[in-house]
mmCIF file of N, CA, C and O in Angstrom:
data_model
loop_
_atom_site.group_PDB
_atom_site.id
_atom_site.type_symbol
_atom_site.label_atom_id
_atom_site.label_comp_id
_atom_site.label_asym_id
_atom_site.label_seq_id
_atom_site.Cartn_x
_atom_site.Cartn_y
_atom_site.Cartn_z
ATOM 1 N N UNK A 289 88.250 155.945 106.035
ATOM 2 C CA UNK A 289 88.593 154.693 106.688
ATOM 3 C C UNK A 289 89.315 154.996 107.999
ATOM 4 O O UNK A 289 90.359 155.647 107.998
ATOM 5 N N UNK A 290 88.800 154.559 109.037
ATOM 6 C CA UNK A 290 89.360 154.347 110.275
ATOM 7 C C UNK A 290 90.979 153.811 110.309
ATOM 8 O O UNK A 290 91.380 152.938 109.539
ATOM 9 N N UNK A 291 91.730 154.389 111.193
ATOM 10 C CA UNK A 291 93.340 154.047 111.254
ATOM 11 C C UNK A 291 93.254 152.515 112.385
ATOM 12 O O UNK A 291 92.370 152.312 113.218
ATOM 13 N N UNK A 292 94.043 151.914 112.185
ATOM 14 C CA UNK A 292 94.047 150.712 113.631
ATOM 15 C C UNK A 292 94.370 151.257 114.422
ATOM 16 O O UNK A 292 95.366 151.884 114.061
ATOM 17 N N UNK A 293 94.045 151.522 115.781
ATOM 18 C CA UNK A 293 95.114 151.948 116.756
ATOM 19 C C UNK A 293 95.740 151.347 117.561
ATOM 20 O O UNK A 293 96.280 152.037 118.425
ATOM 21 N N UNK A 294 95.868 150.360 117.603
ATOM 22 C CA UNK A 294 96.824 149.124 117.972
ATOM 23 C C UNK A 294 96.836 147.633 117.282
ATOM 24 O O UNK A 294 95.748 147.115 117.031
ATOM 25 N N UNK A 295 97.786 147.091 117.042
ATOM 26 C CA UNK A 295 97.738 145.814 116.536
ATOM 27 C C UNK A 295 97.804 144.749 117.796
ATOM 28 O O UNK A 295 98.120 143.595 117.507
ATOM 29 N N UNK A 296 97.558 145.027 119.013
ATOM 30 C CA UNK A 296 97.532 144.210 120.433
ATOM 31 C C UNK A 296 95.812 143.818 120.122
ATOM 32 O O UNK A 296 95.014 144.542 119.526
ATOM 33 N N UNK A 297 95.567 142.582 120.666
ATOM 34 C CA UNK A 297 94.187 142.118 120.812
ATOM 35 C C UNK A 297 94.088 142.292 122.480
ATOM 36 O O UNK A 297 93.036 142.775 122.898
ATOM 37 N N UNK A 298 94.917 141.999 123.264
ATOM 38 C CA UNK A 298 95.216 141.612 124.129
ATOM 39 C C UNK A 298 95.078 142.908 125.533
ATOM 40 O O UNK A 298 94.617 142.533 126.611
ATOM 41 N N UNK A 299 95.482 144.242 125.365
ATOM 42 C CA UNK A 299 95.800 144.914 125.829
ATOM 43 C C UNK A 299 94.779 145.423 126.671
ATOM 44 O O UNK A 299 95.280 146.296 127.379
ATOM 45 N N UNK A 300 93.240 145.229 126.981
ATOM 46 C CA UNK A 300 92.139 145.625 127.452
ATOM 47 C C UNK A 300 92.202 144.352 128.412
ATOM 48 O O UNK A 300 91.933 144.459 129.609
ATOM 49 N N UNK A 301 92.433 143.597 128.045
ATOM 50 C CA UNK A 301 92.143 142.346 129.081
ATOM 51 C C UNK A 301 92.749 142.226 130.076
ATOM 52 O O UNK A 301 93.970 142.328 130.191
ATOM 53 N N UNK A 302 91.778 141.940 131.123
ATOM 54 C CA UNK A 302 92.823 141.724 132.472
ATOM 55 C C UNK A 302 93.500 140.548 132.553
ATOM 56 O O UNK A 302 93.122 139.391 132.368
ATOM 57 N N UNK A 303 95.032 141.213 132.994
ATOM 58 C CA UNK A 303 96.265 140.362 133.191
ATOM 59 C C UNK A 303 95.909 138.887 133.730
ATOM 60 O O UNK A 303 96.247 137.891 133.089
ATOM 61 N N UNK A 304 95.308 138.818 134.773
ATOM 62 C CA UNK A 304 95.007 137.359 135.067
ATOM 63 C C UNK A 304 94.412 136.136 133.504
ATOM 64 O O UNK A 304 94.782 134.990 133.249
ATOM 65 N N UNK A 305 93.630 136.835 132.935
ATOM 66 C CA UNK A 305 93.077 135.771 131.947
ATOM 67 C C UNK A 305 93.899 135.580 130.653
ATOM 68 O O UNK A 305 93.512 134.819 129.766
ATOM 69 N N UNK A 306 95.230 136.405 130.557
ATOM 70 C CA UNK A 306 96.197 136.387 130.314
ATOM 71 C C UNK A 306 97.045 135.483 130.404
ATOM 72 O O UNK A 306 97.106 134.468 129.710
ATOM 73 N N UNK A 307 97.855 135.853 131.401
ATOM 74 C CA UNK A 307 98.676 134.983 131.832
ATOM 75 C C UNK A 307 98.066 134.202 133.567
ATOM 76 O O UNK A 307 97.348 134.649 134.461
ATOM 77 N N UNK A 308 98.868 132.761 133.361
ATOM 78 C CA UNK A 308 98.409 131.917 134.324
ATOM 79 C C UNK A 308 99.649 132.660 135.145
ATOM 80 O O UNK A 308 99.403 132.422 136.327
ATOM 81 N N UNK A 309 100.419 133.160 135.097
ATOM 82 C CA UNK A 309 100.927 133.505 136.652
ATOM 83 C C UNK A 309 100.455 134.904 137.398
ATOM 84 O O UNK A 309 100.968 135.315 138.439
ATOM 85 N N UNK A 310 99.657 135.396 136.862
ATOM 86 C CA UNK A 310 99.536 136.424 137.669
ATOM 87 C C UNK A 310 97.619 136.396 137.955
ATOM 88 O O UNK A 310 96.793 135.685 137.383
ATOM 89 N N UNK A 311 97.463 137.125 138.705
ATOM 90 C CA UNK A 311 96.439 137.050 139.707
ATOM 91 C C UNK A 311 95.744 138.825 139.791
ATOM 92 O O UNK A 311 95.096 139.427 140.647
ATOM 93 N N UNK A 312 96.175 139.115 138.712
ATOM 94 C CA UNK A 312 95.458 141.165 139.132
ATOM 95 C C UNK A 312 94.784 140.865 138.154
ATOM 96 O O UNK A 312 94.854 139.908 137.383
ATOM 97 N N UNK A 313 93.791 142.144 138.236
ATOM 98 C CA UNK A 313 92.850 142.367 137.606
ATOM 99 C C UNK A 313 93.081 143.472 136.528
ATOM 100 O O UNK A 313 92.240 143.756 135.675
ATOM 101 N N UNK A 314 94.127 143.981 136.630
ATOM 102 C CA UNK A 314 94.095 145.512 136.084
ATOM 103 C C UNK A 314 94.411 144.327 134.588
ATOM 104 O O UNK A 314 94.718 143.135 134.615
ATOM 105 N N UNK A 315 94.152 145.364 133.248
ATOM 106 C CA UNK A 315 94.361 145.179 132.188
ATOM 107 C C UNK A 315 95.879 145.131 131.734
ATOM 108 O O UNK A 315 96.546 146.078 132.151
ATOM 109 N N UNK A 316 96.515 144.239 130.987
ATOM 110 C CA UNK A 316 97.422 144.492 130.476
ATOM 111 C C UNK A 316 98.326 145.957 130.146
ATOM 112 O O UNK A 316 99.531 146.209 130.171
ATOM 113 N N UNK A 317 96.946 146.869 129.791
ATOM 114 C CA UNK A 317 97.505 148.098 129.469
ATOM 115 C C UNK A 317 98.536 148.881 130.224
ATOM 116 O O UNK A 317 99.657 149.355 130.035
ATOM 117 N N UNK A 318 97.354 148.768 131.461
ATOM 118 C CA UNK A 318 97.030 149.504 132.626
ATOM 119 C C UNK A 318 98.801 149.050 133.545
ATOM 120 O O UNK A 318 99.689 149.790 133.967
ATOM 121 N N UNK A 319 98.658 147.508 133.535
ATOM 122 C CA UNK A 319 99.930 146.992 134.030
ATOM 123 C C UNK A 319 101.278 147.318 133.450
ATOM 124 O O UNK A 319 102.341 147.420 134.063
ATOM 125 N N UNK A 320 100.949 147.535 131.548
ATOM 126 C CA UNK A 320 102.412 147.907 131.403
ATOM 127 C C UNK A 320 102.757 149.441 131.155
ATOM 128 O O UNK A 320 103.917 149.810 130.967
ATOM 129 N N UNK A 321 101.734 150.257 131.168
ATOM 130 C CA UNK A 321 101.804 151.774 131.711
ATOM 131 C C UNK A 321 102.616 151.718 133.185
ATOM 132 O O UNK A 321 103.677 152.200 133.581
ATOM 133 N N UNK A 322 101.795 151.060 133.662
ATOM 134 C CA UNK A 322 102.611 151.016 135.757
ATOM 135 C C UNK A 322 104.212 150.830 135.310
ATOM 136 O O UNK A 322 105.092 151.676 135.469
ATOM 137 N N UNK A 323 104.358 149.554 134.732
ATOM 138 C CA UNK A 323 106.457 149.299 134.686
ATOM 139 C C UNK A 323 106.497 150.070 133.465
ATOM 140 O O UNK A 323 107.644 150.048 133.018
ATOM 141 N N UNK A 324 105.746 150.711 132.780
ATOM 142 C CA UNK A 324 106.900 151.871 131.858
ATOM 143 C C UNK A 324 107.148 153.037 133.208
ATOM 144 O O UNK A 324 108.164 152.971 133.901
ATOM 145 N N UNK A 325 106.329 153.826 133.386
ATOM 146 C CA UNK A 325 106.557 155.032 134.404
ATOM 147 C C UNK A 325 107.422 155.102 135.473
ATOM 148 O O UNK A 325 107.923 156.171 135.824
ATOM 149 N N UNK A 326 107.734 153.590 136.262
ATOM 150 C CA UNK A 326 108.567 153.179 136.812
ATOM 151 C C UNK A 326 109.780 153.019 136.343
ATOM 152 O O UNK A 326 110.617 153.541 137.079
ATOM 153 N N UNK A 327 110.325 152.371 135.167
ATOM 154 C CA UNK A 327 111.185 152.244 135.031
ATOM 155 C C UNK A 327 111.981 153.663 134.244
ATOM 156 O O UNK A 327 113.130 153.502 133.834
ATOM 157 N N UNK A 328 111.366 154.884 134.091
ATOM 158 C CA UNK A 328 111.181 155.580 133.264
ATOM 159 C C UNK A 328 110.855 156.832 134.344
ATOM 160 O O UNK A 328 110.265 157.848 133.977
ATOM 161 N N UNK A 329 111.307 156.625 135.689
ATOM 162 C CA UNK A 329 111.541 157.459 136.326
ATOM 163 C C UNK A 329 110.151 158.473 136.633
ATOM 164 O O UNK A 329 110.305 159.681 136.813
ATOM 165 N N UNK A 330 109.293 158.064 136.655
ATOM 166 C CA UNK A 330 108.148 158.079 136.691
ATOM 167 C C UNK A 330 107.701 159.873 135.721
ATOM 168 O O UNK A 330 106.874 160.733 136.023
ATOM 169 N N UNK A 331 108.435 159.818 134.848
ATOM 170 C CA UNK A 331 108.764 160.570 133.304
ATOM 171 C C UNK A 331 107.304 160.317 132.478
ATOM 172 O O UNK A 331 107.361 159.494 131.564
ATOM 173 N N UNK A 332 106.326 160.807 132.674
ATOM 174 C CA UNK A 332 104.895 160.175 131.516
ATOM 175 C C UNK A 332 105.330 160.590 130.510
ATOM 176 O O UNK A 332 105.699 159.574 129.920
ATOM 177 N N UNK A 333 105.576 161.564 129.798
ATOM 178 C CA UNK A 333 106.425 161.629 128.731
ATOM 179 C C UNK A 333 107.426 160.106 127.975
ATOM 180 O O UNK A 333 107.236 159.445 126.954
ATOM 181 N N UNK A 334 108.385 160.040 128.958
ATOM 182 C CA UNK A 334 109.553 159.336 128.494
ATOM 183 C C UNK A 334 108.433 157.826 128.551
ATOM 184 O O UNK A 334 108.208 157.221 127.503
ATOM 185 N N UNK A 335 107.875 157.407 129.755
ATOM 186 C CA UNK A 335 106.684 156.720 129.384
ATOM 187 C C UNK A 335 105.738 156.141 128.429
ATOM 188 O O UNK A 335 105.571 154.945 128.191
ATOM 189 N N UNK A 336 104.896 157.564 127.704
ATOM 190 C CA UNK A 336 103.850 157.647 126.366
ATOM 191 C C UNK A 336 104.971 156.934 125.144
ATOM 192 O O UNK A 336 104.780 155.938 124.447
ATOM 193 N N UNK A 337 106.102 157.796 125.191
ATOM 194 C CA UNK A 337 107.125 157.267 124.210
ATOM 195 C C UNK A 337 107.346 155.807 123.681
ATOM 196 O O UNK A 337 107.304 155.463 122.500
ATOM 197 N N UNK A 338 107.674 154.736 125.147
ATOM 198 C CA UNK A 338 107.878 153.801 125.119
ATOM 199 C C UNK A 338 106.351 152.750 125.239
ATOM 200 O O UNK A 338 106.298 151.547 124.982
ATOM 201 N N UNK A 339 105.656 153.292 125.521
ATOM 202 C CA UNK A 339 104.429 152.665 125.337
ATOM 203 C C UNK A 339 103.800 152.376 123.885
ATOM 204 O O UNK A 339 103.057 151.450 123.558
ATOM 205 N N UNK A 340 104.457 153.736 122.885
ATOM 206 C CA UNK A 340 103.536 153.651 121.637
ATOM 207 C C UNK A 340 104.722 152.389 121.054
ATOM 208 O O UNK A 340 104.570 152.119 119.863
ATOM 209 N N UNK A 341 105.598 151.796 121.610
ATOM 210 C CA UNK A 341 105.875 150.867 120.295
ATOM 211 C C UNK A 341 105.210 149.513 120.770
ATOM 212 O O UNK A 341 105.258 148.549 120.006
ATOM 213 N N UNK A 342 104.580 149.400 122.025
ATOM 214 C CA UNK A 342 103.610 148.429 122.458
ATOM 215 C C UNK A 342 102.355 148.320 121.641
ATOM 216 O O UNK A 342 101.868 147.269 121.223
ATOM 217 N N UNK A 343 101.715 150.005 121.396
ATOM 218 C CA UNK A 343 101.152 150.010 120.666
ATOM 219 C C UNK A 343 101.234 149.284 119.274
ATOM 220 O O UNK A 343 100.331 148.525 118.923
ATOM 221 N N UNK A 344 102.010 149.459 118.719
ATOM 222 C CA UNK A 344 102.559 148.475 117.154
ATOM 223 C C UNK A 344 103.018 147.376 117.157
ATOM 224 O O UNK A 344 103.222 146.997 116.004
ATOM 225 N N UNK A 345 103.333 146.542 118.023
ATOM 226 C CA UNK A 345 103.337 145.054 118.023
ATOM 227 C C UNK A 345 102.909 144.556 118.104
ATOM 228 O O UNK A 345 101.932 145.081 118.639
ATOM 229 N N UNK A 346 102.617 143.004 117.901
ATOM 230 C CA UNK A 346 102.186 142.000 118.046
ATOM 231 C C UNK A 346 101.345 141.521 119.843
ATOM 232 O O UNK A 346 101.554 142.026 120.946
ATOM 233 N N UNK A 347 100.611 140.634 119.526
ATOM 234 C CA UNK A 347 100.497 140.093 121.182
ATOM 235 C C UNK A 347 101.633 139.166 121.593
ATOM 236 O O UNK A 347 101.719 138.995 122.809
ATOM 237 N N UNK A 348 102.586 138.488 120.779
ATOM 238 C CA UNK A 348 103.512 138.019 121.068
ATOM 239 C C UNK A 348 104.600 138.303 121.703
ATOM 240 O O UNK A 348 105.241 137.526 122.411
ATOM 241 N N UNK A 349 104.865 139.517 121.451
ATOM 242 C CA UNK A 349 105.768 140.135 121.917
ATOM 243 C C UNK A 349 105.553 141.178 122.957
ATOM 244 O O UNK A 349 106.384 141.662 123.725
ATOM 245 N N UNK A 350 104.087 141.475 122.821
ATOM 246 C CA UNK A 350 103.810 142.025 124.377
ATOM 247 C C UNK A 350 103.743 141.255 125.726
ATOM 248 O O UNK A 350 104.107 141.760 126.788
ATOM 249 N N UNK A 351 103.189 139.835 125.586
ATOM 250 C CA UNK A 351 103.304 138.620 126.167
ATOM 251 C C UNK A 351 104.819 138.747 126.380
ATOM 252 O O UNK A 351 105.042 139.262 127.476
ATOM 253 N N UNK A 352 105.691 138.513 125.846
ATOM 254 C CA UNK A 352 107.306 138.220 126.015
ATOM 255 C C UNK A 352 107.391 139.303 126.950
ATOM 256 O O UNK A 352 107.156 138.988 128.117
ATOM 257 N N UNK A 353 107.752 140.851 126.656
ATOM 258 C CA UNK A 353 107.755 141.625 127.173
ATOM 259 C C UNK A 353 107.467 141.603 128.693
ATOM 260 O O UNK A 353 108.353 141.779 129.530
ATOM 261 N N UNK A 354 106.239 141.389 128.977
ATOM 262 C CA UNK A 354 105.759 141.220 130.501
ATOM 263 C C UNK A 354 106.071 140.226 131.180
ATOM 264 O O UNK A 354 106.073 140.307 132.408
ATOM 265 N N UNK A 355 106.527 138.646 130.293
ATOM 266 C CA UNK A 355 106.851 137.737 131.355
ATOM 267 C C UNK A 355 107.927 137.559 131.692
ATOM 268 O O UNK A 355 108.205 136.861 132.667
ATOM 269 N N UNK A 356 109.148 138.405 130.650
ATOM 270 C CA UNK A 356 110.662 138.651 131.083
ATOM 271 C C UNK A 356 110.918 139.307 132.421
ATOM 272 O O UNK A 356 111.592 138.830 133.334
ATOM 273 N N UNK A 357 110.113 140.779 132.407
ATOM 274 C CA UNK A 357 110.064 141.694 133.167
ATOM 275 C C UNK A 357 108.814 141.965 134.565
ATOM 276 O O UNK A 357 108.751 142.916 135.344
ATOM 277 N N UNK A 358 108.103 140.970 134.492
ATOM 278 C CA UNK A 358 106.731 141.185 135.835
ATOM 279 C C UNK A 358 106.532 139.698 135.984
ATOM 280 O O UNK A 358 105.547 139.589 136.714
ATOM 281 N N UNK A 359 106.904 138.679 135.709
ATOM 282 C CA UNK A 359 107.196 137.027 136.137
ATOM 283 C C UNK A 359 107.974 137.132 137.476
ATOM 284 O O UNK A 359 108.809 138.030 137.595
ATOM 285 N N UNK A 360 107.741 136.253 138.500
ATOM 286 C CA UNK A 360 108.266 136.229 139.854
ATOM 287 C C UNK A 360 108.388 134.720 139.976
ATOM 288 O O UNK A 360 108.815 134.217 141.015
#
């Protein structure tokens, strides 16, 4: 039996069809790889780290996540 490798539905899709405030194309993923590495001192390591608990949540809380922190 195959493992899940994420419980996100969401994470392939580009950010625009996502959320109504933003306007890129890149995928969710892709966008919250960019503000982990950034905020994370551009560390891919310290990065991968904080990415895998994105991996294990919900879309709810990845949603929360991005509109606390990339909302303007």
């Amino acid at each position: 039996m195959t493992e899940e490798l994420s419980k996100s539905t969401l994470l392939n899709q580009p950010m625009k069809e996502v959320f109504d405030w933003s306007d890129l194309e890149l995928s969710v993923r892709d966008v919250l790889w960019d503000y982990l590495l950034e905020k994370d001192g551009r560390d891919a390591i310290k990065a991968e780290e904080d990415m895998l608990y994105f991996l294990n949540v919900g879309d709810d809380k990845i949603k929360l996540f991005l509109t606390e922190n990339l909302k303007k």
